Structures are given as structure tokens and as C-alpha cells.
CSV table of C-alpha atoms (C1' of nucleotides) in Angstrom, one decimal:
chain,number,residue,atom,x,y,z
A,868,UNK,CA,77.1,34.1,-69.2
A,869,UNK,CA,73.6,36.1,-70.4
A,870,UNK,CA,71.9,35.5,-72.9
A,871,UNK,CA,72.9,38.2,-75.6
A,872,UNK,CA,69.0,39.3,-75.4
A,873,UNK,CA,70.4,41.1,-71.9
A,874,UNK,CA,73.2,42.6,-73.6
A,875,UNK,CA,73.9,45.8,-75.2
A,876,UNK,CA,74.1,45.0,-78.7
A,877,UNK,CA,71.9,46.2,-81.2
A,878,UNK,CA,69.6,43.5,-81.5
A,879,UNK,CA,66.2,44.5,-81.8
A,880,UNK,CA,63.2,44.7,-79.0
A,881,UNK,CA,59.8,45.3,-78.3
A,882,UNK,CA,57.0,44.7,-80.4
A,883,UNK,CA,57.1,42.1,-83.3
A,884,UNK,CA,56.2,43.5,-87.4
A,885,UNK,CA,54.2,41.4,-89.4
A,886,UNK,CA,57.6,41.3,-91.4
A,887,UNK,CA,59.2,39.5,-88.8
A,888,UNK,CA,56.7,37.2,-88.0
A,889,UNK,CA,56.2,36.5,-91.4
A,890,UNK,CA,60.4,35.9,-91.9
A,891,UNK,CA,60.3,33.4,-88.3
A,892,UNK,CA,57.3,31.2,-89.7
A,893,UNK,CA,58.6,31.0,-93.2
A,894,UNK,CA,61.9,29.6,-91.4
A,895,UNK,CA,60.8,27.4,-88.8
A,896,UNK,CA,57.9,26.1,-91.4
A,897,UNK,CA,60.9,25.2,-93.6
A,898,UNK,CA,63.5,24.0,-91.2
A,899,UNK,CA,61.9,23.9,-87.4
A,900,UNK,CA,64.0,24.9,-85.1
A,901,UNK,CA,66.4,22.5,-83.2
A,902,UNK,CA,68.4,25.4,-82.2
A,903,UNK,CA,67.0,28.4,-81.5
A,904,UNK,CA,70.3,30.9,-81.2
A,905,UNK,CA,71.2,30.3,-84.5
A,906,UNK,CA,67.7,30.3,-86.1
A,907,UNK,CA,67.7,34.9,-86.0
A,908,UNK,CA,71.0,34.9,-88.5
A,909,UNK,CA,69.4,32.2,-90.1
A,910,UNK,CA,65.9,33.7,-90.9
A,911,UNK,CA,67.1,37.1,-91.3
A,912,UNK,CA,66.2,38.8,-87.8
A,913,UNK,CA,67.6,41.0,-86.3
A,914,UNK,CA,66.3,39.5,-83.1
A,915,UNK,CA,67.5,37.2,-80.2
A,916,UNK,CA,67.3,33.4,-80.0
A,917,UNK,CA,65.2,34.1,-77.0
A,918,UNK,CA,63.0,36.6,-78.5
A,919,UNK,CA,61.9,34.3,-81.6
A,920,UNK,CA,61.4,31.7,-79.1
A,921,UNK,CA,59.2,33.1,-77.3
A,922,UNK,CA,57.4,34.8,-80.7
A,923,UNK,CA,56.7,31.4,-81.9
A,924,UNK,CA,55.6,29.9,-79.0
A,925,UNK,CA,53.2,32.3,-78.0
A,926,UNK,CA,52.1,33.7,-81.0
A,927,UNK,CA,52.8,32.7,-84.3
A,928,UNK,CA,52.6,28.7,-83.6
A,929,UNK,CA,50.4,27.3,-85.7
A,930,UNK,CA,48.2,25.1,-82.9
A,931,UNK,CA,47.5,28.2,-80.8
A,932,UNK,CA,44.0,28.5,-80.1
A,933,UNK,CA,43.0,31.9,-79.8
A,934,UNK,CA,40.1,34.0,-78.7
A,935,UNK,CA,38.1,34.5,-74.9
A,936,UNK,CA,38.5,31.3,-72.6
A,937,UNK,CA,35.5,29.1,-72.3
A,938,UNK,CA,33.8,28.1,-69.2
A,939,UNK,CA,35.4,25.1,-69.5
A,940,UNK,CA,38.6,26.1,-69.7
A,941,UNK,CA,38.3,28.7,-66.8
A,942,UNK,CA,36.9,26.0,-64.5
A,943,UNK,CA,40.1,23.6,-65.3
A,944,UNK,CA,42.3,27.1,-65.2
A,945,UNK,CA,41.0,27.4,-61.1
A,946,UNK,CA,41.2,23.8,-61.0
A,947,UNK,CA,44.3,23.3,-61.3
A,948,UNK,CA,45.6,26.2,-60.4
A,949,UNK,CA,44.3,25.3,-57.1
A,950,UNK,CA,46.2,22.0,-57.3
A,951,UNK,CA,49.2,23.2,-59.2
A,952,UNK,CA,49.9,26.8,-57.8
A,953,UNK,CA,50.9,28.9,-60.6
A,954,UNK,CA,53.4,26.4,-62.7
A,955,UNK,CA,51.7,28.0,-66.1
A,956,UNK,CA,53.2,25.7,-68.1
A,957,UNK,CA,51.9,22.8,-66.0
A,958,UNK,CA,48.6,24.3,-66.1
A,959,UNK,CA,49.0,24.6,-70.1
A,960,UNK,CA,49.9,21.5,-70.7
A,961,UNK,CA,46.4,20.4,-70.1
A,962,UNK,CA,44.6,22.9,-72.2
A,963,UNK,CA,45.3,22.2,-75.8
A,964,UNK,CA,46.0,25.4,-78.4
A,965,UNK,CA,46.5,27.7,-74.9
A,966,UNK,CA,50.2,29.1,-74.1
A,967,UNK,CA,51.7,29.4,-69.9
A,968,UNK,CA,51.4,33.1,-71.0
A,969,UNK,CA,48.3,33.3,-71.8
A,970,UNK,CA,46.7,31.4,-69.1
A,971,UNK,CA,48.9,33.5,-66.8
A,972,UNK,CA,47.6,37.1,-68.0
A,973,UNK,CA,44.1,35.1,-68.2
A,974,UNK,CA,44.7,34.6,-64.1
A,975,UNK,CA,46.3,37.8,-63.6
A,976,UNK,CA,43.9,39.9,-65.0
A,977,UNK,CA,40.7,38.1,-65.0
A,978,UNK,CA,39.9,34.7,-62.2
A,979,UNK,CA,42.5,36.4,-59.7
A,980,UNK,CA,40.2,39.4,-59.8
A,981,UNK,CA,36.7,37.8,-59.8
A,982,UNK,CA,37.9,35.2,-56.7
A,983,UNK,CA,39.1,38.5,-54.8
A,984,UNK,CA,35.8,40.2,-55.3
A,985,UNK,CA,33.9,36.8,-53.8
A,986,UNK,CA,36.2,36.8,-51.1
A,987,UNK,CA,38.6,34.3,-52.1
A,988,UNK,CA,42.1,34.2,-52.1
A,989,UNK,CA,43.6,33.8,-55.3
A,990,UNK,CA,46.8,32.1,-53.9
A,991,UNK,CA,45.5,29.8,-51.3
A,992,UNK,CA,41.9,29.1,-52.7
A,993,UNK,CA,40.4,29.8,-49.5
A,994,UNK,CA,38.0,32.5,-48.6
A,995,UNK,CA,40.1,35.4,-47.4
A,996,UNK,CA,40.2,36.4,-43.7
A,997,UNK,CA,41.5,39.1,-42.1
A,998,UNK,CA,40.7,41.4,-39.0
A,999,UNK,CA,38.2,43.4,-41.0
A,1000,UNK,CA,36.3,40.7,-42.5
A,1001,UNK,CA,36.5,38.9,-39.0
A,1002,UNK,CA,35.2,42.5,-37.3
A,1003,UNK,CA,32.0,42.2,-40.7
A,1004,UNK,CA,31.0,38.6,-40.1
A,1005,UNK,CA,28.0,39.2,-42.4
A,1006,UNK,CA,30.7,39.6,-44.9
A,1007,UNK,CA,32.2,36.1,-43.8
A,1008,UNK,CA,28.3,34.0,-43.6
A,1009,UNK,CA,27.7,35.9,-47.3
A,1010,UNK,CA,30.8,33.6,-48.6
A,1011,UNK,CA,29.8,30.9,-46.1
A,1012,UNK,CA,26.6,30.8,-47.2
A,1013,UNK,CA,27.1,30.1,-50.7
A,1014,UNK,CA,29.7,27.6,-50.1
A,1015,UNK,CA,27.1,25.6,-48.0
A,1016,UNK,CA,23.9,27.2,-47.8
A,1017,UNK,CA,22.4,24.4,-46.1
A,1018,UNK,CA,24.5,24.7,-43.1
A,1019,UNK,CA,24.1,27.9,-42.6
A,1020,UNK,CA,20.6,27.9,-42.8
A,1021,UNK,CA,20.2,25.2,-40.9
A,1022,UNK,CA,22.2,27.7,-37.9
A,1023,UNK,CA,20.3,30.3,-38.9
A,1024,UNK,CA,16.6,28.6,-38.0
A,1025,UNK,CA,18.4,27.3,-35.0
A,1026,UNK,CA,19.4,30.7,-33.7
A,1027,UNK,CA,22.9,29.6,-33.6
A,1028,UNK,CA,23.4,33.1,-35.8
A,1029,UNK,CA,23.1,34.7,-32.2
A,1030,UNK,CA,26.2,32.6,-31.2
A,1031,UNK,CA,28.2,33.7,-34.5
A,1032,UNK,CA,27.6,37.2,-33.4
A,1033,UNK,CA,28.8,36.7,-29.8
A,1034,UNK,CA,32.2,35.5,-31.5
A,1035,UNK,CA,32.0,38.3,-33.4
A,1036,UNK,CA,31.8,40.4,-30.1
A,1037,UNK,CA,34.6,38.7,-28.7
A,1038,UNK,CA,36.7,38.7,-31.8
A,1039,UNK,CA,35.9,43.1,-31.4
A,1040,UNK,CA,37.4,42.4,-27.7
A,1041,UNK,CA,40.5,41.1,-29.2
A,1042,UNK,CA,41.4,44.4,-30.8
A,1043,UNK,CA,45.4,44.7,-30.8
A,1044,UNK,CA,45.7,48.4,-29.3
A,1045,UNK,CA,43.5,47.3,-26.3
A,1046,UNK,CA,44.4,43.5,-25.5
A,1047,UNK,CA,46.3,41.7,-23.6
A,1048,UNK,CA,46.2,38.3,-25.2
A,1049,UNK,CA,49.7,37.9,-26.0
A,1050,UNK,CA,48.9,35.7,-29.1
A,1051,UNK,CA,47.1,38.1,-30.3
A,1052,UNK,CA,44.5,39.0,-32.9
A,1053,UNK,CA,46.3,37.7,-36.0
A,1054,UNK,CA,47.3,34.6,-34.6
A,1055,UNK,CA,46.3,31.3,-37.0
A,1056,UNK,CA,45.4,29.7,-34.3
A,1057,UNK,CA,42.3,31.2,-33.5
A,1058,UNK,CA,41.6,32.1,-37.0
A,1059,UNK,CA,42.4,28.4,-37.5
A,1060,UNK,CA,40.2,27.8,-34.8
A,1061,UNK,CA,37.1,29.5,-36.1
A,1062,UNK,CA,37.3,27.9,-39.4
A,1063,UNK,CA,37.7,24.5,-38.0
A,1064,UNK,CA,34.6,25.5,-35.7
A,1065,UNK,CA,32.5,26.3,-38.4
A,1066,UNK,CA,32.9,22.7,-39.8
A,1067,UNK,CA,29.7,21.0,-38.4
A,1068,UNK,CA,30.8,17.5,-37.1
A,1069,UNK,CA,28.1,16.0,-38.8
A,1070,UNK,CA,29.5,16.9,-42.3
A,1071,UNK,CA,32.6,16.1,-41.4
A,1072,UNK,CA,35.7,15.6,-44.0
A,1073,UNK,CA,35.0,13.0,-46.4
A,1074,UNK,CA,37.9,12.3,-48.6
A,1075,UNK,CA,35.5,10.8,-51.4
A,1076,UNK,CA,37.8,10.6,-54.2
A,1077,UNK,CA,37.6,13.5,-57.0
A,1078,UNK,CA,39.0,12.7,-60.4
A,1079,UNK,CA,40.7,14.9,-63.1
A,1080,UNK,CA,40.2,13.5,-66.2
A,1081,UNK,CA,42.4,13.7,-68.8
A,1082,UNK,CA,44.9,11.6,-66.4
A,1083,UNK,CA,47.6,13.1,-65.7
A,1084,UNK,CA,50.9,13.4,-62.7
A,1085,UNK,CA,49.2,11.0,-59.3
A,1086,UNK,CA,49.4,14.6,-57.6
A,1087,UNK,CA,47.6,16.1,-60.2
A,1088,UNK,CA,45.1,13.8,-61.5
A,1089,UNK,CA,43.5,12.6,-57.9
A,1090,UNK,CA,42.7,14.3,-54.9
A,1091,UNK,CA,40.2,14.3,-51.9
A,1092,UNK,CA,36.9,16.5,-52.1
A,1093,UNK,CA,38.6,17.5,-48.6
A,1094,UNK,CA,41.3,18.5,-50.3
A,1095,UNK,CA,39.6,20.2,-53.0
A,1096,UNK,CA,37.8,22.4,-50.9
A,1097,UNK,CA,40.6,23.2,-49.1
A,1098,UNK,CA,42.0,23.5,-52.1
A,1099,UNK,CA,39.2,26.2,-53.9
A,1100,UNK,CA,35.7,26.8,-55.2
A,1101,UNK,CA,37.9,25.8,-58.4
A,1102,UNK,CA,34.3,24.4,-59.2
A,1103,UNK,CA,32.3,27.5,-58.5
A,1104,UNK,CA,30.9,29.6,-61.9
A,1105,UNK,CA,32.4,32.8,-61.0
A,1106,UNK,CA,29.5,34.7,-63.3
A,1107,UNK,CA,26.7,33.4,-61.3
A,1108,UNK,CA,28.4,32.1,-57.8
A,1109,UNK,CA,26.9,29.2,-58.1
A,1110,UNK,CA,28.2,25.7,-57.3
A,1111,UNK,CA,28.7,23.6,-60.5
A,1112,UNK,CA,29.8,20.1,-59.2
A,1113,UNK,CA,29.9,18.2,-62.7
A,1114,UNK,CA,31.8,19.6,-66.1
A,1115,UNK,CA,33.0,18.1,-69.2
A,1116,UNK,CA,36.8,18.0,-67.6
A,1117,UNK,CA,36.2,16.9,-64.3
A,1118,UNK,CA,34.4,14.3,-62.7
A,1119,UNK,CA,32.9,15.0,-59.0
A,1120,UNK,CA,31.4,12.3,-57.3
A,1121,UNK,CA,31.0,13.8,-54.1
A,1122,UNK,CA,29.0,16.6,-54.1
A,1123,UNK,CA,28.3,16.3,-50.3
A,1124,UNK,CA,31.1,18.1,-48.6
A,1125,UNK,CA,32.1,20.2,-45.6
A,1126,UNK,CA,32.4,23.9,-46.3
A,1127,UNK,CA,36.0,25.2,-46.8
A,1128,UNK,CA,38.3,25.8,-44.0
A,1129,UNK,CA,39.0,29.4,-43.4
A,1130,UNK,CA,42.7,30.4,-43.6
A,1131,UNK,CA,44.5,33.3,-42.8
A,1132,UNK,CA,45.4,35.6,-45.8
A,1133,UNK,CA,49.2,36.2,-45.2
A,1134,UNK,CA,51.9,36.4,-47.5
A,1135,UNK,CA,53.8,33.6,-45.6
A,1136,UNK,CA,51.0,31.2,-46.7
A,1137,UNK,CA,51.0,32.7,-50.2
A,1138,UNK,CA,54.2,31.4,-50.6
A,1139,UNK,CA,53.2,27.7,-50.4
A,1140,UNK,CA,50.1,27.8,-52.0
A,1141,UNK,CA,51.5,25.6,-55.2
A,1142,UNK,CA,51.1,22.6,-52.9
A,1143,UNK,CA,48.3,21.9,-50.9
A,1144,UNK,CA,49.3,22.0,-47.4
A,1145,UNK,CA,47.3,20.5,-44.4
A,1146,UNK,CA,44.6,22.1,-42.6
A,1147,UNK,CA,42.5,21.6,-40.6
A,1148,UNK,CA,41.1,18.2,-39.7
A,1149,UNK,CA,37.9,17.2,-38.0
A,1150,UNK,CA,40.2,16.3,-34.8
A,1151,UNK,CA,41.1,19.0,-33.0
A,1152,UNK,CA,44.2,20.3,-33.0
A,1153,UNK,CA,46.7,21.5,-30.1
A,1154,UNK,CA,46.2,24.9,-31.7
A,1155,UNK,CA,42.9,24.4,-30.7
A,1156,UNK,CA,43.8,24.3,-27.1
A,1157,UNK,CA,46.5,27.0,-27.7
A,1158,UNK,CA,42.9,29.4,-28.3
A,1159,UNK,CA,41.5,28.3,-25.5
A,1160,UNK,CA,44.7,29.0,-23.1
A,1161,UNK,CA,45.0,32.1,-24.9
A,1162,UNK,CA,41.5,32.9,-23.8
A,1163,UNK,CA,42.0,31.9,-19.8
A,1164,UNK,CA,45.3,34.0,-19.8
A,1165,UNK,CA,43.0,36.9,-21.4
A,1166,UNK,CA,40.6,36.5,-18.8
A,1167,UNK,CA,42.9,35.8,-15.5
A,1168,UNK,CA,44.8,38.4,-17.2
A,1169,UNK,CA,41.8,41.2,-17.0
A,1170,UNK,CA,40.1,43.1,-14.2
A,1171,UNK,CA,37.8,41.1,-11.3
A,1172,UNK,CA,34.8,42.8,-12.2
A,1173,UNK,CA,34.3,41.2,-15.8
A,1174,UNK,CA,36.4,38.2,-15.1
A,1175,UNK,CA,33.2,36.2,-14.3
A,1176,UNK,CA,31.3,37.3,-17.1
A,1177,UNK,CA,33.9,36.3,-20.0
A,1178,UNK,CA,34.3,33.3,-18.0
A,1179,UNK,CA,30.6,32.7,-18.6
A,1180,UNK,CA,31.1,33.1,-22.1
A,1181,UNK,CA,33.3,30.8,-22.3
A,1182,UNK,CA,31.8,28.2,-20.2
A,1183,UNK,CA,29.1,28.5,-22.5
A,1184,UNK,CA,31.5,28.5,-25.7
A,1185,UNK,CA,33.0,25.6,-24.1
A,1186,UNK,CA,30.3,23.1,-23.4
A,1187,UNK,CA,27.8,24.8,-26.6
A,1188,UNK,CA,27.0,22.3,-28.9
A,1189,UNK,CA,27.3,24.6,-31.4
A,1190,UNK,CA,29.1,24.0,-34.4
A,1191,UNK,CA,30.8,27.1,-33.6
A,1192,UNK,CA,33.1,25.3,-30.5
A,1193,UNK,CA,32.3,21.4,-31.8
A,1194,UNK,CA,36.0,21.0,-31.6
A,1195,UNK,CA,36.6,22.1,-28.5
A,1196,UNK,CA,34.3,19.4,-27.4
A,1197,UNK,CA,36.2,17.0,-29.3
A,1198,UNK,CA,39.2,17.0,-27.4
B,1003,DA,C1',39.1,68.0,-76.7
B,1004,DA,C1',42.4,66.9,-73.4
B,1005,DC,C1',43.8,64.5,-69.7
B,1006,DC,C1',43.7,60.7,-66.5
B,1007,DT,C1',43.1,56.0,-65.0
B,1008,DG,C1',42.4,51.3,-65.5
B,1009,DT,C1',42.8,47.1,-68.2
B,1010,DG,C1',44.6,43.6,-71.2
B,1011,DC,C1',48.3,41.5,-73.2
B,1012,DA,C1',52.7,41.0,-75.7
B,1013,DA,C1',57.3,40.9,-74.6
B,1014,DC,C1',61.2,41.1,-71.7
B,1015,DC,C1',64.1,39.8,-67.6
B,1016,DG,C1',66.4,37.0,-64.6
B,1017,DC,C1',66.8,32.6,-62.7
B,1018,DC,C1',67.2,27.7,-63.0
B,1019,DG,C1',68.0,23.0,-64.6
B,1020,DA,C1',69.6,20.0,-68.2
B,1021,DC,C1',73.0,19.0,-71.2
B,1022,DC,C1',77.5,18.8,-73.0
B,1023,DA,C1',82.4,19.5,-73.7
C,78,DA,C1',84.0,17.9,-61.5
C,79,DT,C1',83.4,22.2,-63.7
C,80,DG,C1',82.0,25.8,-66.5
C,81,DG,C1',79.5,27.3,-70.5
C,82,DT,C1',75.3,27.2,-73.3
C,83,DC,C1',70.6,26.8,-74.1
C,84,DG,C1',65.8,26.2,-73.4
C,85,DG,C1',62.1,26.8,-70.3
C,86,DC,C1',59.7,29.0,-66.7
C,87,DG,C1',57.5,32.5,-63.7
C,88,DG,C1',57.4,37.3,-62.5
C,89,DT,C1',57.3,41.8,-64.2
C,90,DT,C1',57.1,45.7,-67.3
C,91,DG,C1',55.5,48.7,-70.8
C,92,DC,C1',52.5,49.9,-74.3
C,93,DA,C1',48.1,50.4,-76.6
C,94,DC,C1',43.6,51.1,-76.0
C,95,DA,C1',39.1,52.1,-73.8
C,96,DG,C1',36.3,54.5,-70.8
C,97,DG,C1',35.6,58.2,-67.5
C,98,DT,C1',36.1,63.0,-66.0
DNA sequence: AACCTGTGCAACCGCCGACCA
DNA sequence: ATGGTCGGCGGTTGCACAGGT
């Protein structure tokens, strides 16, 4: 059975008059409301149980903090958002005075569109990766290089930028009109691969525990700085891209971490960004074979004449020290 | 001035789970 | 056990407004 909101009677929709409002606060000031069906006769609207529900809550409640969101309040919005997914009402719940609504148009219109203009995937938390970004790796070190500028520089005086743009080269190679590779381009593996490679060994994942504070659900209220990465830049000001590893909500102790794994931006993953999944770990992965294989059947796969020098590549992909193929060591 | 486009936000819709008879 | 009702939630829509052409 519908709600009688749905139905074709003659009740009234759209946008509230001060009348109204003023008719639904003087009611539910006087008697609250335990039921809200009956409270439109009751009060005098010409409105749906629903519809005064939703006024109330949202609106005319008297606790409702109005106004622009504070810094704070954004930073526990990504937060948690990165945790949560986008249960609003979860989200709500810790920010006193703010509705599921509210913080939902805040996201919609607002954080989901300044972590797409950084590169970051609103759903998954991750810096976004697709062909074209992989094809524009500059685009990829510029949102590296902010989530861990001292790794990349460290590459970078190291020359290992010459290495990152040999992948690049290769990842060019792997075009889908032109190769063979029956994986092929798009396949998480390799993208999987990549991001796991970027993870230098030596930073490793470090689990240090990251607090929310007020407490809250176990899932919500504690989770590794591993996780949290994985999990966002829900730290990150979004004004000045800068890193802000302490606030008045949340207490970071580890500030030393490994830069985020790189993900694949795909709808399928979309769909299960409320929980954080697993990743990638500092062990490598069969997937991480699964790249390499790919790579052989690529090569045995082409002509003689350039078989040696792809195989030279990735000999030297192989056995390179490089935080690029680290995990290919690993195995 | 008129039109177009983008943006923000209030409100609605449809689904789901809890509760109850 | 079943079906109806209700409240809550997340996704979506539509409107008002601002800014640009």
C-alpha cells in the first residue's frame, strides 16, 4: 500500500508557505508528534504525513544549525564519508544541528566536485585512474606528489622519473585497438599492479591506529592509517591541497604513511565503496603475477624482431629496484 | 534585455525494515 | 506466518537564482 503522498488525491505539493510552517511548528511545539499521518488533519494541512515529516525534520526543527559548513565539519563530512559510504543519516548523526539532506546536497554539489577536480574519486576515495590519466602520467605524479611529496621527490633526484615514463611508454603500447594482451588495458590487475608498485617498500603499510573521536559504531570509530588512505585524503584541505593530519574531530597519530593505492574508477567498484574493501597489500598479489604473464603472452605473442627488446624491458622491469616493480621482486 | 546555462537546495519518490494486529 | 502501516533513508527531481553570452 503507498503512502497517500503517491496518490492522486488533492493533497498539496511542492514548496512549503510560511503559513504552513508556521501551522506544523505551532502543532508539533504543542503536541510533538508520535504519529505523523494524523498530525496534517490535526494541524490543519493540507499536506501528507510524509511531507510534514520531512518539513520538520529538515527545516523547521528547532536544533538545525544553519548556514555554510565549517572546515571542521567538511573534514568529518569526507571522513566519514570515506568510512561510511553515503549512509547520510549515519554521517548526520555525528554532526550536531546538520540534517542527512543537507550533508547530502553539501556532497553532491560541493566535496564531490572539489575531490573530482583533484583527481579523486568521490565514491571510492582514491585518486581516479583511467586510460587517459594513465596515457598523462604527469597528471597521475601531480596527485602523487601531493599525497607524498617526499617519495616522489626522492624518485625524482634519483632519476627513477625516467623509469615512470618508460611505464608510461608501455602503458601507450597497451592501446586496446592495437594489442594483443588479452587482459587488456582496463584490466585491475595491472592498474592494481601499478599502484601497488608505486608503494615504496620502505614505507610500507603501517596500520598505526587512527581514532575518531566522538566514539562511535567499532567500524566507525577505529581504523588503520592503511585503511584510511585507502580509504581518502578525507584529511586533505580541499582549498589549499594541503595535508592536515590533526583537527578538532579527529585524532591522527600516524602521520607517516604510504601514499594511497591507485584503484580503478569503474562503476562496479562504485558500488561498494560504503565499506572499505581490501586492496592492495605490501605482499604481492597473484594479480601481480597475472601482469607479468599478461606481459610474456604480449611479448611471445608479438613479432621476432621486437621480441628481444620488450623482453629487455622487462628483464629490467623485473629485476629494477625501483619502487615502480618492488613487488614483483617480492614474490 | 533576453536567453541560456550552471548551481544550490528543498522537496518528492520509491524502497526497505520495524512494528503490530 | 502474513499483510498492512508507518517512519526512515538514499536517490532524484524541479525550481529559483546567479552569472554569462
Amino acid at each position: 500500500m503507498r503512502s497517500p503522498c503517491s496518490d492522486g488525491n488533492n493533497l498539496k505539493k511542492g514548496p512549503w508557505t510560511p503559513e504552513e510552517d508556521q501551522k506544523l511548528m505551532d502543532y508539533i511545539n504543542k503536541n510533538g508528534h508520535v504519529n505523523w499521518k494524523s498530525i496534517p488533519k490535526q494541524a490543519g494541512l493540507n499536506r501528507c504525513g510524509k511531507s510534514c515529516r520531512l518539513r520538520w525534520t529538515n527545516y523547521l526543527r528547532p536544533d538545525i544549525k544553519r548556514g555554510h559548513f565549517t572546515k571542521d565539519e567538511e573534514r568529518i563530512i569526507i571522513k566519514l564519508h570515506s568510512v561510511l559510504g553515503n549512509k547520510w543519516s549515519r554521517i548526520a548523526s555525528h554532526l550536531p544541528g546538520r540534517t542527512d539532506n543537507e550533508i547530502k546536497n553539501f556532497w553532491n554539489t560541493q566535496i564531490r566536485k572539489k575531490l573530482l577536480q583533484m583527481g579523486i574519486d568521490p565514491n571510492t576515495h582514491k585518486p581516479r585512474i583511467d586510460l587517459n590519466q594513465l596515457l598523462n602520467l604527469s597528471q597521475l605524479l601531480s596527485t602523487m606528489r601531493f599525497a607524498n611529496p617526499i617519495s616522489i621527490t626522492s624518485w625524482e633526484s634519483n632519476g627513477q622519473l625516467a623509469q615512470i615514463q618508460l611505464l608510461q611508454n608501455l602503458l601507450q603500447l597497451m592501446n586496446p585497438s592495437t594489442t594483443t594482451l588479452s587482459s587488456g588495458p582496463q584490466n585491475p590487475n595491472l592498474l592494481n599492479l601499478i599502484a601497488s608498485s608505486i608503494n615504496t617498500p620502505h614505507e610500507g603499510l603501517l596500520n598505526n591506529p587512527l581514532s575518531i573521536t566522538p566514539q562511535a559504531e567499532p567500524n566507525e570509530s577505529q581504523f588503520s592509517i592503511g585503511e584510511y588512505f585507502e580509504g581518502g585524503f578525507g584529511l586533505i584541505d580541499l582549498e589549499t591541497n594541503t595535508k592536515s593530519l590533526g583537527s578538532t574531530s579527529f585524532d591522527v597519530k600516524a602521520e607517516n604513511s604510504t601514499i594511497p593505492a591507485l584503484v580503478e574508477a569503474s562503476p562496479m567498484e562504485n558500488k561498494s565503496s560504503s565499506t572499505p574493501t581490501s586492496h592492495l597489500s605490501s605482499t604481492a598479489s597473484p594479480a601481480d603475477n597475472d601482469f607479468f604473464d599478461g606481459w610474456e603472452k604480449f611479448l611471445d605473442d608479438g613479432d621476432g624482431a621486437s621480441d628481444s627488446y620488450w623482453r629487455e624491458i622487462l628483464d629490467l622491469a623485473s629485476s629494477s629496484q625501483s619502487p615502480l616493480f618492488c613487488k614483483k621482486n617480492n614474490t
